[in-house]
Amino acid sequence: MIRFILGRLLSTIPTVFFAASAVFFCARILPGDPAIAILGDAASQEAINTLREKLGLDQPLMTQYGHFLTGVLRGDLGNSMVSGHSVVAEVADVFPYTLELTIFAIGFGVLFGVPLGIVAALRSDRLPDYVARVISLVGLSCPAFFIGICFILAFSIYWPIFPVIGSGDVVGQAGHLKALIPPGITLGITFLAFVARSARTSVMEVLPEQFVRTARMKGIDETKVILGHVLRNALLPIITVSGLYFGILLGNAVITEVIFTRPGLGKLIIGALNSRDYVLLQGLTIIYCVIVVVVGLATDLISACVDPRLKLT
Amino acid sequence: MKYVSTVMAAVLFAGMQSIAPAPAEAEQILRVGIHGSEAGSFDPSMSAETIDNILTAWMYGGLVRFPPGTIDPSKIEPDLAESWTHSDDGLVWTFKLRPNVAFHHGYGKLTAEDVVYSLKRASNPKTSIFASDFAAFDKVEAPDPATVQITLKHRVPSLLAIVTAQRGALIISKKADEETKGEYSKKPIGTGPFQFEEYKAKQFVRLSANADYYRGKPKIDQIFYRYIPSNESRDLAFRAGELDLFYGRKEQKWAERMKSTPGIIIDVFGPGELRLINLNESMKPLDDIRVRQAIAHAINHEQFVKFVGADVVADNPSVVPIGYLGYTKDVPRFKFDVAKAKQLLKEAGYPNGLTLKVLGSNRSFVEPYQLLQAQLAKAGINMDLQLIEHPAWHSQIRKDLSPIVVYTAARFPIADIFLTQFFHSDSAIGQPRAVTNFSHCKAGDKDIDAARVETDPEKQLKYWHEAQRKIIADVCAIPLFDEQQVWGQSNKLDLGYKLEASISFGPMITEKTTFK
């Protein structure tokens, strides 16, 4: 088991290396100058050149690349060009916000998506199924910024239940949770749609199996049949899909964080892109890579726990 | 979906209302929403970004200042200095400091040494991005703790303008700067009505009232300055009552839509940012003045003002924003005349019209570009527009990659600065001291130079006026209009002065600002 985990983690090194290198070069190929972004448009060429020197941007590309790689090897992701703070500190500042948001969204998606999928499968091609399919379709086809604005209009303006500004600095735990709900649901709705669809499909696949018929014939309570026999066997694809979906979730978090004015990794990466903060961009790419790999690993481990037939090799 | 969300919200969190935080205390808290996503620098010498400048204007003072609500250089009044004199040749200026001015958070009394330190720091390119503003400074000295003496290398259009409270001219605490060893931004200590309390990264800055402020204790107790980059979110947060003052949008549509929001006042104020169509004289085919004139004749100004919105822009025939010291509207104007434009193109050797490949920013002016395209097309000029990402555009236009650069800007309200940066040949792209002369204009050089050292204010004005006329006659740039600053505020908020303009581009929050 430990060998499996270590092996998987080691195999991520080339992935991270290629992703970080790609971002390093792509960011520099993009026209745009961090010095202008930092100094503003009234800055003279002189001031821009001085800052470029200070940031090391006047050095040859390969020298910069060398510095970057040696930094990464030493575990040093460098300092943000704009704020001057270390990338790790910048990320540590906002990571909890993104973490709680994504966890909320996943929780929301699973909690409502799985039952919705099961109901749809059990009543397939009848009203509950149609309703579930419409919800899935809407969830999958509406972009997060649209759902977010609708949510604000409905629950902050029309029925003023939730705050518009969703950052986590409000007073007390209750306020904190309350500010988390709108962005959490916005982000979670697409995930819910995903989960509901895959739950419906895999439950429908399991339903005609012989062991289900046997369980029913034995006179086991229908709820137990569904939860104990059908769902347990249908769970595997749901977990896999959820793991794969995590990357998309991180992407949607970018938009959700901007609309609800929350700090987070997404807002950080947008800011870094706009100000051409190469160092922060590189660091964030590495961190995103690691997150996606770790989530993939966690997905495999959970699958193994759920299905003892799977072997971790 | 709505139904599902409602049910879920209700099921999940029923009863949440009852444990919501208690209503606001008697304390006056001002909640401001700004369009950036994070603070740049709280060091007044290190940021030219509006979102930072608005904040530093509340935290620091300068030797002199514009009275709140105006940016008229003829009304500059005492701030940290209570009086000043200058030598007959205008080269030595002596400022007497106001006694008993205290720095924030117990950093002691302001002395001449702090002023000398701040101004020297602001003139050093290593510690200031505004060093060039102070290029004329020879010496800054403190003959005694209450006196500051500035000696100039040569005469300048206005010394008071250079030391007016804004950006690099804001006075910081020497002690605080030395303590933080160059990371001043972490501990910004000024003398203004509000003092820095905390910055929660990418969320907000919290300021508190400076009880020892020399004009009296501010009525507002705390300010939350929130970074809300999404336009829609700021509008909605105001509608939900979570903001009292916020950055609006420079669009007629926005102003009209927001007017219906209960409790809102829309503030439209200066300085206007002049929208210029810069024509690059160093490139073909715009090196031919007839082609530039043809473009000028093809533009219908009235249609532009109407399109962008009469409430948020002001028609401006000149190449300096309205109201600047040295501004004149007595300049030649190219009449809208498509036939004339075609005729000029024909004379220049383009009887079938021509195509110009133009780069535009995807962040500003996007819709008006289409109008420009349509107007030029009528005269046979095909503007092949490529909209690119804003930071990319900023760097491409600084490499002469677009023959037409549509740019908007405001500078300190003295004609010299605007004319120098946009139209003096020293500031042309590619020059060592390049700034934003995208047109490679040189028509106004002599007059701009002469005005800079002229001692007679009347003559100085004449030089500036002449420079504007020559630049327009040479069609270095076609002025479109001035875009005003547009903010929204609660009708319960009383700024305490009439807001006509603000040098920081955002409303000043003073000791008198309060809630009604």
Tab-separated table of C-alpha atoms in Angstrom, chain B residues 54-398:
chain	number	residue	atom	x	y	z
B	54	ILE	CA	-7.362	56.293	-3.787
B	55	LEU	CA	-6.411	54.604	-0.537
B	56	THR	CA	-3.095	56.391	0.022
B	57	ALA	CA	-4.890	59.716	-0.481
B	58	TRP	CA	-6.864	58.989	2.724
B	59	MET	CA	-3.808	57.868	4.684
B	60	TYR	CA	-1.178	60.480	3.936
B	61	GLY	CA	-0.733	64.217	3.693
B	62	GLY	CA	1.518	66.377	1.522
B	63	LEU	CA	3.126	69.787	1.950
B	64	VAL	CA	0.185	71.348	0.115
B	65	ARG	CA	-3.040	69.947	-1.287
B	66	PHE	CA	-6.030	70.522	-3.497
B	67	PRO	CA	-9.085	71.388	-1.402
B	68	PRO	CA	-11.226	68.214	-1.292
B	69	GLY	CA	-13.426	67.975	-4.365
B	70	THR	CA	-11.294	70.036	-6.715
B	71	ILE	CA	-8.110	69.722	-8.737
B	72	ASP	CA	-7.718	73.344	-9.715
B	73	PRO	CA	-3.980	74.202	-9.483
B	74	SER	CA	-4.858	77.836	-8.722
B	75	LYS	CA	-6.616	76.764	-5.485
B	76	ILE	CA	-3.773	74.724	-3.945
B	77	GLU	CA	-3.911	75.209	-0.146
B	78	PRO	CA	-1.691	74.463	2.880
B	79	ASP	CA	-1.582	70.911	4.158
B	80	LEU	CA	1.438	69.840	6.208
B	81	ALA	CA	3.084	73.169	5.407
B	82	GLU	CA	1.259	76.186	6.796
B	83	SER	CA	3.047	78.736	4.637
B	84	TRP	CA	5.726	79.053	1.992
B	85	THR	CA	7.913	81.598	0.240
B	86	HIS	CA	10.216	81.484	-2.737
B	87	SER	CA	13.235	83.369	-3.993
B	88	ASP	CA	12.791	85.907	-6.782
B	89	ASP	CA	14.292	83.620	-9.380
B	90	GLY	CA	11.857	80.884	-8.317
B	91	LEU	CA	14.647	78.407	-7.575
B	92	VAL	CA	14.595	78.272	-3.768
B	93	TRP	CA	11.351	77.413	-1.978
B	94	THR	CA	10.969	77.510	1.784
B	95	PHE	CA	8.086	75.741	3.543
B	96	LYS	CA	7.112	76.298	7.207
B	97	LEU	CA	5.584	73.157	8.645
B	98	ARG	CA	2.368	73.070	10.617
B	99	PRO	CA	3.222	72.432	14.285
B	100	ASN	CA	1.961	69.376	16.184
B	101	VAL	CA	1.203	67.054	13.308
B	102	ALA	CA	1.329	63.469	14.583
B	103	PHE	CA	2.101	60.338	12.610
B	104	HIS	CA	-0.254	57.369	12.935
B	105	HIS	CA	0.135	54.671	15.583
B	106	GLY	CA	2.432	56.674	17.866
B	107	TYR	CA	5.214	57.291	15.341
B	108	GLY	CA	5.815	60.721	16.803
B	109	LYS	CA	5.574	64.261	15.541
B	110	LEU	CA	6.194	65.219	11.948
B	111	THR	CA	9.497	67.059	11.516
B	112	ALA	CA	11.275	68.620	8.575
B	113	GLU	CA	13.502	65.573	8.567
B	114	ASP	CA	10.552	63.318	7.614
B	115	VAL	CA	9.681	65.639	4.733
B	116	VAL	CA	13.284	65.727	3.481
B	117	TYR	CA	13.486	61.957	3.796
B	118	SER	CA	10.195	61.408	1.939
B	119	LEU	CA	10.987	63.767	-0.918
B	120	LYS	CA	14.490	62.372	-1.372
B	121	ARG	CA	13.069	58.884	-1.369
B	122	ALA	CA	10.469	59.909	-3.952
B	123	SER	CA	13.195	61.327	-6.233
B	124	ASN	CA	15.294	58.162	-6.109
B	125	PRO	CA	14.501	55.787	-9.003
B	126	LYS	CA	15.358	52.829	-6.775
B	127	THR	CA	12.662	53.629	-4.239
B	128	SER	CA	10.156	55.494	-6.363
B	129	ILE	CA	8.479	55.073	-9.703
B	130	PHE	CA	7.773	58.809	-9.760
B	131	ALA	CA	11.427	59.840	-9.572
B	132	SER	CA	11.181	61.676	-12.889
B	133	ASP	CA	8.530	64.018	-11.402
B	134	PHE	CA	11.233	65.290	-9.047
B	135	ALA	CA	14.009	65.498	-11.644
B	136	ALA	CA	14.286	69.287	-11.223
B	137	PHE	CA	15.137	68.979	-7.516
B	138	ASP	CA	18.698	69.922	-6.686
B	139	LYS	CA	18.613	69.858	-2.884
B	140	VAL	CA	16.000	69.232	-0.207
B	141	GLU	CA	17.147	70.394	3.212
B	142	ALA	CA	15.883	70.964	6.721
B	143	PRO	CA	17.489	74.164	8.126
B	144	ASP	CA	15.471	73.620	11.321
B	145	PRO	CA	12.890	71.002	12.446
B	146	ALA	CA	9.997	73.165	11.251
B	147	THR	CA	11.411	74.341	7.930
B	148	VAL	CA	11.967	72.579	4.612
B	149	GLN	CA	13.941	74.168	1.821
B	150	ILE	CA	13.824	72.940	-1.751
B	151	THR	CA	16.410	74.145	-4.247
B	152	LEU	CA	15.735	73.576	-7.923
B	153	LYS	CA	18.202	73.014	-10.738
B	154	HIS	CA	16.059	75.055	-13.087
B	155	ARG	CA	12.653	76.637	-13.108
B	156	VAL	CA	9.622	74.384	-13.347
B	157	PRO	CA	6.056	75.206	-14.443
B	158	SER	CA	4.840	74.860	-10.874
B	159	LEU	CA	6.794	73.698	-7.844
B	160	LEU	CA	3.632	73.567	-5.768
B	161	ALA	CA	2.211	71.055	-8.233
B	162	ILE	CA	5.163	68.739	-7.625
B	163	VAL	CA	4.676	68.763	-3.865
B	164	THR	CA	0.864	68.620	-3.894
B	165	ALA	CA	-0.467	65.729	-1.827
B	166	GLN	CA	-0.627	62.792	-4.251
B	167	ARG	CA	1.497	59.794	-5.136
B	168	GLY	CA	5.240	60.438	-4.596
B	169	ALA	CA	4.659	63.782	-2.882
B	170	LEU	CA	2.898	62.160	0.081
B	171	ILE	CA	4.943	62.391	3.266
B	172	ILE	CA	5.845	59.212	5.122
B	173	SER	CA	7.408	58.562	8.516
B	174	LYS	CA	11.170	58.207	8.349
B	175	LYS	CA	11.200	56.119	11.500
B	176	ALA	CA	8.611	53.662	10.149
B	177	ASP	CA	10.440	53.295	6.848
B	178	GLU	CA	13.764	52.625	8.527
B	179	GLU	CA	12.172	50.082	10.831
B	180	THR	CA	10.700	48.095	7.961
B	181	LYS	CA	13.910	48.299	5.890
B	182	GLY	CA	12.481	49.062	2.512
B	183	GLU	CA	9.323	47.000	2.987
B	184	TYR	CA	7.403	50.094	3.857
B	185	SER	CA	4.271	48.739	2.305
B	186	LYS	CA	3.816	46.432	5.274
B	187	LYS	CA	3.653	49.303	7.747
B	188	PRO	CA	2.312	52.388	6.005
B	189	ILE	CA	2.500	55.275	8.447
B	190	GLY	CA	1.184	58.657	7.356
B	191	THR	CA	-0.477	61.730	8.805
B	192	GLY	CA	-3.835	61.595	6.999
B	193	PRO	CA	-7.340	61.380	8.492
B	194	PHE	CA	-7.324	57.567	8.384
B	195	GLN	CA	-4.701	55.124	9.530
B	196	PHE	CA	-3.893	51.653	8.286
B	197	GLU	CA	-5.060	48.773	10.475
B	198	GLU	CA	-4.862	45.616	8.393
B	199	TYR	CA	-4.829	44.199	4.918
B	200	LYS	CA	-6.539	40.878	4.470
B	201	ALA	CA	-4.927	39.695	1.266
B	202	LYS	CA	-7.218	40.041	-1.776
B	203	GLN	CA	-10.203	40.842	0.423
B	204	PHE	CA	-10.071	44.221	2.084
B	205	VAL	CA	-8.052	46.927	3.758
B	206	ARG	CA	-9.307	48.215	7.076
B	207	LEU	CA	-8.553	51.774	8.122
B	208	SER	CA	-9.458	53.475	11.364
B	209	ALA	CA	-9.963	57.134	12.200
B	210	ASN	CA	-6.837	59.043	13.168
B	211	ALA	CA	-8.079	60.646	16.391
B	212	ASP	CA	-5.129	63.097	16.379
B	213	TYR	CA	-5.744	64.341	12.850
B	214	TYR	CA	-4.790	68.031	12.698
B	215	ARG	CA	-8.049	69.112	11.089
B	216	GLY	CA	-10.080	67.310	13.748
B	217	LYS	CA	-11.101	63.741	14.517
B	218	PRO	CA	-12.832	62.114	11.521
B	219	LYS	CA	-16.532	61.380	11.943
B	220	ILE	CA	-16.207	58.026	10.191
B	221	ASP	CA	-14.684	55.498	12.609
B	222	GLN	CA	-13.676	52.740	10.260
B	223	ILE	CA	-13.332	52.152	6.551
B	224	PHE	CA	-13.516	48.767	4.878
B	225	TYR	CA	-11.990	49.056	1.432
B	226	ARG	CA	-13.014	45.908	-0.413
B	227	TYR	CA	-11.514	44.513	-3.574
B	228	ILE	CA	-14.441	43.390	-5.765
B	229	PRO	CA	-13.233	42.867	-9.322
B	230	SER	CA	-16.563	41.740	-10.770
B	231	ASN	CA	-18.626	44.726	-11.963
B	232	GLU	CA	-21.911	42.912	-11.406
B	233	SER	CA	-20.939	41.897	-7.888
B	234	ARG	CA	-20.252	45.507	-6.856
B	235	ASP	CA	-23.611	46.641	-8.235
B	236	LEU	CA	-25.412	43.797	-6.498
B	237	ALA	CA	-23.536	44.293	-3.224
B	238	PHE	CA	-24.666	47.913	-3.209
B	239	ARG	CA	-28.246	46.900	-3.947
B	240	ALA	CA	-28.105	44.426	-1.080
B	241	GLY	CA	-26.913	47.219	1.227
B	242	GLU	CA	-23.412	45.812	1.728
B	243	LEU	CA	-21.580	48.834	0.303
B	244	ASP	CA	-21.918	52.593	0.843
B	245	LEU	CA	-19.596	53.791	-1.885
B	246	PHE	CA	-18.358	51.960	-4.951
B	247	TYR	CA	-16.562	52.231	-8.227
B	248	GLY	CA	-19.112	52.340	-11.047
B	249	ARG	CA	-18.786	51.984	-14.772
B	250	LYS	CA	-18.028	54.672	-17.290
B	251	GLU	CA	-21.047	53.801	-19.361
B	252	GLN	CA	-24.272	55.622	-20.016
B	253	LYS	CA	-26.169	52.329	-19.887
B	254	TRP	CA	-24.842	51.623	-16.425
B	255	ALA	CA	-25.649	55.090	-15.095
B	256	GLU	CA	-29.182	54.865	-16.430
B	257	ARG	CA	-29.793	51.397	-15.076
B	258	MET	CA	-28.404	52.172	-11.636
B	259	LYS	CA	-30.377	55.398	-11.265
B	260	SER	CA	-33.453	53.308	-10.497
B	261	THR	CA	-31.760	51.652	-7.499
B	262	PRO	CA	-33.289	53.073	-4.303
B	263	GLY	CA	-30.920	55.148	-2.196
B	264	ILE	CA	-28.224	55.639	-4.829
B	265	ILE	CA	-26.480	58.808	-5.911
B	266	ILE	CA	-24.365	58.556	-9.047
B	267	ASP	CA	-21.234	60.692	-8.743
B	268	VAL	CA	-19.742	61.844	-12.043
B	269	PHE	CA	-16.554	63.814	-11.475
B	270	GLY	CA	-13.134	64.741	-12.786
B	271	PRO	CA	-10.406	64.408	-13.660
B	272	GLY	CA	-11.580	63.476	-17.084
B	273	GLU	CA	-9.463	60.933	-18.844
B	274	LEU	CA	-8.859	62.073	-22.380
B	275	ARG	CA	-9.497	59.476	-25.061
B	276	LEU	CA	-7.009	60.069	-27.861
B	277	ILE	CA	-6.639	58.391	-31.222
B	278	ASN	CA	-2.864	58.532	-31.632
B	279	LEU	CA	-1.654	58.300	-35.224
B	280	ASN	CA	1.889	57.010	-35.664
B	281	GLU	CA	3.695	59.514	-37.901
B	282	SER	CA	6.776	57.339	-38.136
B	283	MET	CA	4.982	54.576	-40.050
B	284	LYS	CA	3.575	54.269	-43.510
B	285	PRO	CA	0.934	55.286	-44.560
B	286	LEU	CA	0.379	57.605	-41.593
B	287	ASP	CA	3.664	59.429	-42.213
B	288	ASP	CA	1.710	61.321	-44.884
B	289	ILE	CA	-0.161	64.174	-43.211
B	290	ARG	CA	-2.942	63.926	-45.819
B	291	VAL	CA	-3.785	60.417	-44.633
B	292	ARG	CA	-3.890	61.634	-41.030
B	293	GLN	CA	-6.101	64.542	-42.051
B	294	ALA	CA	-8.368	62.149	-43.915
B	295	ILE	CA	-8.825	60.112	-40.732
B	296	ALA	CA	-9.568	63.290	-38.777
B	297	HIS	CA	-12.210	64.314	-41.296
B	298	ALA	CA	-13.777	60.845	-41.222
B	299	ILE	CA	-14.549	60.993	-37.519
B	300	ASN	CA	-17.954	62.141	-36.350
B	301	HIS	CA	-17.450	63.462	-32.824
B	302	GLU	CA	-21.104	64.046	-32.077
B	303	GLN	CA	-21.936	60.455	-32.846
B	304	PHE	CA	-19.154	59.300	-30.512
B	305	VAL	CA	-20.322	61.385	-27.572
B	306	LYS	CA	-23.864	60.183	-28.127
B	307	PHE	CA	-22.759	56.574	-28.398
B	308	VAL	CA	-20.675	56.484	-25.228
B	309	GLY	CA	-23.069	58.721	-23.327
B	310	ALA	CA	-23.416	62.404	-22.660
B	311	ASP	CA	-23.670	61.790	-18.893
B	312	VAL	CA	-20.269	60.159	-18.592
B	313	VAL	CA	-18.159	61.921	-21.223
B	314	ALA	CA	-17.464	65.525	-22.164
B	315	ASP	CA	-16.652	66.564	-25.711
B	316	ASN	CA	-13.062	67.832	-25.879
B	317	PRO	CA	-11.513	69.340	-29.005
B	318	SER	CA	-7.996	69.595	-27.573
B	319	VAL	CA	-5.177	67.158	-26.824
B	320	VAL	CA	-5.061	67.985	-23.097
B	321	PRO	CA	-7.865	67.022	-20.699
B	322	ILE	CA	-10.358	69.794	-19.919
B	323	GLY	CA	-9.576	72.050	-16.962
B	324	TYR	CA	-5.819	71.483	-16.797
B	325	LEU	CA	-3.684	74.552	-16.170
B	326	GLY	CA	-2.761	75.577	-19.714
B	327	TYR	CA	-5.755	73.962	-21.405
B	328	THR	CA	-7.416	75.697	-24.316
B	329	LYS	CA	-10.369	74.775	-26.456
B	330	ASP	CA	-9.382	77.409	-28.959
B	331	VAL	CA	-7.814	74.877	-31.324
B	332	PRO	CA	-8.371	73.933	-34.961
B	333	ARG	CA	-11.001	71.272	-35.471
B	334	PHE	CA	-11.357	68.975	-38.440
B	335	LYS	CA	-14.925	69.075	-39.659
B	336	PHE	CA	-16.694	65.776	-40.158
B	337	ASP	CA	-16.600	65.530	-43.940
B	338	VAL	CA	-16.410	62.140	-45.608
B	339	ALA	CA	-16.016	63.573	-49.126
B	340	LYS	CA	-13.041	65.637	-47.975
B	341	ALA	CA	-11.523	62.576	-46.356
B	342	LYS	CA	-11.836	60.601	-49.569
B	343	GLN	CA	-10.373	63.470	-51.551
B	344	LEU	CA	-7.348	63.658	-49.240
B	345	LEU	CA	-6.788	59.920	-49.519
B	346	LYS	CA	-6.909	60.193	-53.272
B	347	GLU	CA	-4.329	62.990	-53.204
B	348	ALA	CA	-2.117	60.869	-51.007
B	349	GLY	CA	-2.233	58.091	-53.581
B	350	TYR	CA	-4.969	55.888	-52.152
B	351	PRO	CA	-7.891	56.391	-54.532
B	352	ASN	CA	-9.319	53.011	-53.525
B	353	GLY	CA	-8.892	53.528	-49.824
B	354	LEU	CA	-6.475	51.662	-47.575
B	355	THR	CA	-6.279	49.061	-44.849
B	356	LEU	CA	-4.755	49.641	-41.417
B	357	LYS	CA	-3.975	46.772	-39.083
B	358	VAL	CA	-4.753	48.047	-35.607
B	359	LEU	CA	-4.288	46.476	-32.173
B	360	GLY	CA	-6.871	47.172	-29.504
B	361	SER	CA	-7.234	46.191	-25.865
B	362	ASN	CA	-9.983	43.734	-25.006
B	363	ARG	CA	-10.583	45.548	-21.717
B	364	SER	CA	-11.513	49.069	-22.690
B	365	PHE	CA	-13.261	50.871	-25.524
B	366	VAL	CA	-14.364	47.566	-27.068
B	367	GLU	CA	-17.758	48.779	-28.329
B	368	PRO	CA	-16.638	52.260	-29.425
B	369	TYR	CA	-13.959	50.562	-31.563
B	370	GLN	CA	-16.756	49.242	-33.716
B	371	LEU	CA	-18.121	52.734	-34.195
B	372	LEU	CA	-14.652	53.961	-35.130
B	373	GLN	CA	-14.369	51.106	-37.604
B	374	ALA	CA	-17.724	51.974	-39.149
B	375	GLN	CA	-16.920	55.693	-39.416
B	376	LEU	CA	-13.549	55.074	-41.024
B	377	ALA	CA	-15.027	52.520	-43.419
B	378	LYS	CA	-17.301	55.215	-44.886
B	379	ALA	CA	-14.209	57.132	-45.954
B	380	GLY	CA	-12.677	54.018	-47.462
B	381	ILE	CA	-10.348	53.251	-44.579
B	382	ASN	CA	-10.582	49.640	-43.586
B	383	MET	CA	-9.537	49.299	-39.965
B	384	ASP	CA	-8.510	45.692	-39.503
B	385	LEU	CA	-8.908	45.528	-35.747
B	386	GLN	CA	-7.378	42.837	-33.622
B	387	LEU	CA	-8.477	42.901	-29.999
B	388	ILE	CA	-5.845	41.410	-27.733
B	389	GLU	CA	-5.487	40.894	-24.017
B	390	HIS	CA	-4.955	44.148	-22.135
B	391	PRO	CA	-1.441	43.465	-20.763
B	392	ALA	CA	-0.340	42.171	-24.166
B	393	TRP	CA	-1.700	45.299	-25.828
B	394	HIS	CA	0.201	47.532	-23.391
B	395	SER	CA	3.451	45.865	-24.294
B	396	GLN	CA	2.800	45.690	-28.083
B	397	ILE	CA	1.969	49.379	-28.426
B	398	ARG	CA	5.258	50.158	-26.714
